[in-house]
Coordinates of N, CA, C and O in Angstrom, one line a residue:
M1 N 126.5 109.6 163.5 CA 125.9 110.7 162.8 C 125.4 110.1 161.4 O 125.8 109.6 160.6
T2 N 124.0 110.9 161.3 CA 123.3 110.5 160.1 C 123.5 111.5 159.1 O 123.7 112.7 159.2
R3 N 124.2 111.0 157.8 CA 124.5 111.9 156.8 C 122.9 112.3 156.2 O 122.1 111.6 155.8
D4 N 123.1 113.5 155.5 CA 121.8 114.2 155.1 C 122.2 114.1 153.5 O 123.1 115.0 152.8
W5 N 121.7 113.2 152.5 CA 121.9 112.9 151.4 C 120.9 113.9 150.5 O 119.8 114.0 150.7
H6 N 121.5 114.1 149.4 CA 120.9 114.8 148.5 C 120.8 114.3 146.8 O 121.9 113.9 146.8
D7 N 119.9 114.5 146.0 CA 120.0 114.0 144.6 C 120.6 115.0 143.8 O 120.1 116.2 144.2
A8 N 121.9 114.9 143.3 CA 122.6 116.0 142.9 C 123.3 115.7 141.5 O 123.6 114.6 141.4
S9 N 123.8 116.8 140.9 CA 124.9 116.8 140.0 C 126.1 117.2 140.4 O 126.0 118.1 141.4
V10 N 127.3 116.8 140.2 CA 128.4 117.1 140.8 C 129.5 117.4 139.4 O 129.8 116.6 138.4
E11 N 130.1 118.5 139.6 CA 131.4 118.8 138.7 C 132.7 118.8 139.8 O 132.8 119.3 140.8
L12 N 133.8 118.0 139.4 CA 135.0 118.0 140.1 C 136.1 118.8 139.2 O 135.9 118.9 138.0
L13 N 137.1 119.1 139.8 CA 138.4 119.6 139.2 C 139.0 118.6 138.4 O 139.1 117.4 138.8
D14 N 139.6 118.9 137.2 CA 140.2 117.8 136.3 C 141.2 116.9 137.1 O 141.1 115.7 136.8
P15 N 142.1 117.2 138.1 CA 142.8 116.3 138.4 C 142.4 115.3 139.7 O 143.0 114.5 140.2
Y16 N 141.0 115.4 139.8 CA 140.2 114.7 140.7 C 139.1 113.8 140.1 O 138.0 113.9 140.7
P17 N 139.3 113.1 139.3 CA 138.2 111.9 138.9 C 137.8 111.0 139.9 O 138.5 110.8 140.6
V18 N 136.5 110.6 139.6 CA 135.8 109.5 140.4 C 135.4 108.7 139.4 O 135.3 108.7 138.2
T19 N 134.9 107.5 139.7 CA 134.6 106.4 138.5 C 133.3 106.7 138.5 O 132.3 106.7 139.4
G20 N 132.8 106.8 137.3 CA 131.5 107.2 136.9 C 130.6 105.8 136.8 O 131.0 104.7 136.8
S21 N 129.2 106.1 136.4 CA 128.5 104.8 136.1 C 128.8 104.0 135.3 O 128.4 102.7 135.2
D22 N 129.6 104.2 134.3 CA 130.0 103.5 133.2 C 131.2 102.9 133.4 O 131.8 102.2 132.6
G23 N 131.9 103.1 134.8 CA 133.2 102.5 135.2 C 134.5 103.0 134.6 O 135.6 102.6 135.1
R24 N 134.1 104.2 134.1 CA 135.4 105.0 133.7 C 135.7 106.2 134.4 O 134.7 106.9 135.2
P25 N 136.8 106.9 134.6 CA 137.1 107.9 135.2 C 136.1 109.1 134.7 O 136.3 109.3 133.5
T26 N 135.6 110.1 135.8 CA 135.0 111.3 135.2 C 135.2 112.4 136.1 O 135.4 112.2 137.2
T27 N 135.1 113.6 135.6 CA 134.8 114.6 136.5 C 133.4 115.3 136.6 O 133.1 116.1 137.2
S28 N 132.7 114.9 135.8 CA 131.3 115.2 135.5 C 130.2 114.0 135.9 O 130.1 113.1 135.2
V29 N 129.6 114.2 137.1 CA 128.5 113.2 137.5 C 127.3 113.8 137.3 O 126.7 114.6 138.2
P30 N 126.4 113.6 136.4 CA 125.1 114.1 136.1 C 124.0 113.7 137.3 O 123.0 114.7 137.5
T31 N 124.3 112.5 137.9 CA 123.3 111.9 138.9 C 123.8 111.2 139.8 O 124.7 110.3 139.6
A32 N 123.9 111.5 141.2 CA 124.3 110.8 142.3 C 123.6 111.4 143.6 O 122.9 112.5 143.7
R33 N 123.7 110.7 144.7 CA 123.3 110.9 145.9 C 124.6 111.3 146.5 O 125.6 110.9 146.6
V34 N 124.3 112.7 147.1 CA 125.7 113.4 147.8 C 125.3 113.6 149.2 O 124.3 114.2 149.4
A35 N 126.2 113.5 150.0 CA 126.3 114.1 151.2 C 127.6 114.7 151.7 O 128.7 114.4 151.4
L36 N 127.4 115.9 152.3 CA 128.7 116.7 152.7 C 129.0 116.5 154.2 O 128.1 116.5 155.0
E37 N 130.2 116.2 154.6 CA 130.6 115.9 155.8 C 132.3 116.3 156.3 O 133.1 115.6 155.5
G38 N 132.4 117.3 157.0 CA 133.7 117.3 157.5 C 134.8 117.6 156.5 O 135.7 117.3 156.7
G39 N 134.2 118.4 155.5 CA 135.1 118.8 154.3 C 135.4 117.7 153.2 O 136.1 117.9 152.5
F40 N 134.4 117.0 153.2 CA 134.5 115.9 152.2 C 133.0 115.8 151.7 O 131.9 116.0 152.2
A41 N 132.9 115.4 150.2 CA 131.8 115.0 149.8 C 131.5 113.6 149.4 O 132.6 113.1 148.9
H42 N 130.8 113.0 149.9 CA 130.4 111.4 149.8 C 129.5 111.2 148.6 O 128.4 111.9 148.5
L43 N 129.9 110.6 147.6 CA 129.3 110.5 146.3 C 128.8 109.0 146.3 O 129.7 108.2 145.9
D44 N 127.4 109.0 146.1 CA 126.9 107.6 145.9 C 126.3 107.7 144.4 O 125.3 108.1 144.0
I45 N 127.4 107.1 143.4 CA 126.9 107.2 142.0 C 126.3 105.8 141.6 O 126.9 104.9 141.7
P46 N 125.2 106.0 140.8 CA 124.6 104.9 140.3 C 125.3 104.0 139.6 O 126.0 104.5 138.7
G47 N 125.3 102.7 139.8 CA 126.0 101.8 139.1 C 127.3 101.3 139.3 O 127.9 100.3 138.8
T48 N 127.7 102.1 140.3 CA 129.2 101.9 140.9 C 129.2 100.9 142.1 O 130.1 100.3 142.4
G49 N 128.2 100.8 142.8 CA 128.2 99.9 144.2 C 128.9 100.5 145.1 O 129.3 99.7 146.1
V50 N 129.6 101.5 145.1 CA 130.3 101.9 146.3 C 129.9 103.6 146.5 O 129.5 104.2 145.7
V51 N 130.4 104.0 147.9 CA 130.5 105.6 148.0 C 131.8 105.9 147.9 O 132.7 105.5 148.4
Q52 N 132.0 107.0 146.9 CA 133.3 107.6 146.6 C 133.5 108.9 147.4 O 132.3 109.8 147.5
I53 N 134.5 109.2 148.0 CA 134.6 110.2 149.1 C 135.9 111.2 148.3 O 136.9 110.6 148.0
V54 N 135.4 112.5 148.0 CA 136.3 113.4 147.5 C 136.6 114.7 148.7 O 135.6 115.0 149.3
S55 N 137.7 115.2 148.5 CA 137.8 116.5 149.6 C 137.2 117.7 149.0 O 137.3 117.7 147.7
A56 N 136.9 118.7 149.8 CA 136.0 119.7 149.3 C 136.9 120.5 148.1 O 136.5 121.1 147.5
P57 N 138.1 120.6 148.3 CA 139.0 121.3 147.3 C 138.8 120.6 145.8 O 139.2 121.2 144.9
A58 N 138.4 119.3 145.8 CA 138.3 118.8 144.5 C 136.9 119.1 143.6 O 136.8 118.8 142.4
V59 N 135.9 119.6 144.5 CA 134.5 120.0 144.1 C 134.7 121.4 143.4 O 135.0 122.5 144.1
R60 N 134.1 121.4 142.1 CA 133.9 122.7 141.4 C 132.5 123.1 141.6 O 132.3 124.3 141.9
R61 N 131.5 122.2 141.7 CA 130.1 122.5 142.0 C 129.3 121.3 142.2 O 129.5 120.3 141.6
I62 N 128.4 121.4 143.0 CA 127.3 120.5 143.4 C 126.1 121.4 143.4 O 125.8 122.1 143.8
T63 N 125.0 120.5 142.4 CA 123.9 121.5 142.2 C 122.5 120.2 142.8 O 122.7 119.3 142.2
Y64 N 121.7 120.7 143.5 CA 120.8 119.9 143.9 C 119.5 121.0 144.1 O 119.7 122.2 144.4
R65 N 118.2 120.4 144.2 CA 117.0 121.2 144.7 C 117.0 121.1 146.0 O 116.8 119.9 146.6
A66 N 116.5 122.2 146.8 CA 116.2 122.0 148.3 C 114.9 121.0 148.0 O 114.2 121.0 147.5
Q67 N 114.9 120.1 149.0 CA 113.9 119.1 149.5 C 113.4 119.3 150.8 O 113.9 119.6 151.7
D68 N 112.2 119.0 151.1 CA 111.3 119.0 152.3 C 111.5 120.1 153.1 O 112.0 120.3 154.2
G69 N 111.5 121.2 152.3 CA 111.6 122.6 153.0 C 113.0 123.0 153.6 O 113.2 124.1 154.2
A70 N 114.0 122.0 153.1 CA 115.4 122.7 153.5 C 115.8 123.7 152.6 O 115.2 123.8 151.5
A71 N 116.6 124.4 153.0 CA 117.0 125.7 152.3 C 118.4 125.5 151.8 O 119.1 124.5 151.8
G72 N 118.6 126.1 150.5 CA 119.8 126.4 149.8 C 120.3 125.0 148.7 O 119.6 124.4 148.3
G73 N 121.6 124.9 148.8 CA 122.2 124.2 147.9 C 123.7 124.1 148.4 O 124.0 124.8 149.4
A74 N 124.4 123.4 147.8 CA 125.9 123.3 148.3 C 127.0 123.7 147.4 O 126.7 123.5 146.3

Protein backbone atom coordinates (compact mmCIF):
# COMPACT_ATOMS: atom_id res chain seq x y z
CA MET A 1 0.00 0.00 0.00
CA THR A 2 1.32 3.42 -0.95
CA ARG A 3 1.05 6.11 1.70
CA ASP A 4 -0.47 9.47 0.81
CA TRP A 5 2.04 12.01 2.19
CA HIS A 6 1.20 15.66 2.92
CA ASP A 7 3.39 18.58 3.96
CA ALA A 8 1.84 19.57 7.28
CA SER A 9 2.23 20.98 10.75
CA VAL A 10 1.45 18.69 13.67
CA GLU A 11 0.45 19.28 17.29
CA LEU A 12 0.54 16.34 19.70
CA LEU A 13 -0.84 15.99 23.21
CA ASP A 14 1.70 16.64 25.97
CA PRO A 15 2.35 13.04 27.06
CA TYR A 16 3.25 11.99 23.47
CA PRO A 17 6.34 13.85 22.26
CA VAL A 18 8.35 12.98 19.16
CA THR A 19 11.93 13.90 18.32
CA GLY A 20 12.02 17.29 16.62
CA SER A 21 14.41 18.52 13.96
CA ASP A 22 16.72 19.82 16.72
CA GLY A 23 16.93 16.35 18.29
CA ARG A 24 14.84 17.29 21.34
CA PRO A 25 11.45 15.92 22.38
CA THR A 26 8.58 18.12 21.16
CA THR A 27 4.80 18.12 20.81
CA SER A 28 4.80 20.90 18.20
CA VAL A 29 6.13 20.12 14.72
CA PRO A 30 5.86 23.12 12.38
CA THR A 31 6.96 21.22 9.24
CA ALA A 32 6.78 17.50 8.45
CA ARG A 33 5.63 15.07 5.81
CA VAL A 34 2.63 13.26 7.27
CA ALA A 35 0.74 10.14 6.21
CA LEU A 36 -2.31 8.70 7.99
CA GLU A 37 -2.76 4.95 7.97
CA GLY A 38 -4.75 2.55 10.12
CA GLY A 39 -5.20 4.83 13.15
CA PHE A 40 -1.59 6.03 13.11
CA ALA A 41 0.15 9.18 11.92
CA HIS A 42 3.51 8.64 10.25
CA LEU A 43 5.71 11.73 10.73
CA ASP A 44 8.76 12.34 8.55
CA ILE A 45 10.30 15.33 10.34
CA PRO A 46 13.18 17.07 8.51
CA GLY A 47 16.56 16.53 10.12
CA THR A 48 15.65 13.39 12.06
CA GLY A 49 16.42 10.80 9.37
CA VAL A 50 13.56 8.54 10.51
CA VAL A 51 9.79 8.24 10.23
CA GLN A 52 8.16 8.42 13.66
CA ILE A 53 4.75 6.86 14.22
CA VAL A 54 2.19 8.04 16.75
CA SER A 55 -1.28 6.64 17.44
CA ALA A 56 -4.31 8.76 16.55
CA PRO A 57 -5.15 9.53 20.22
CA ALA A 58 -1.76 11.30 20.53
CA VAL A 59 -2.67 13.84 17.82
CA ARG A 60 -4.20 17.16 18.80
CA ARG A 61 -4.16 18.64 15.28
CA ILE A 62 -2.69 18.11 11.81
CA THR A 63 -2.89 21.04 9.41
CA TYR A 64 -2.16 20.93 5.69
CA ARG A 65 -3.39 22.45 2.45
CA ALA A 66 -5.22 20.31 -0.09
CA GLN A 67 -2.90 19.38 -2.98
CA ASP A 68 -3.54 18.25 -6.54
CA GLY A 69 -7.30 18.73 -6.22
CA ALA A 70 -7.54 16.54 -3.13
CA ALA A 71 -10.18 17.53 -0.61
CA GLY A 72 -9.89 18.49 3.01
CA GLY A 73 -7.39 18.16 5.79
CA ALA A 74 -6.93 15.61 8.51
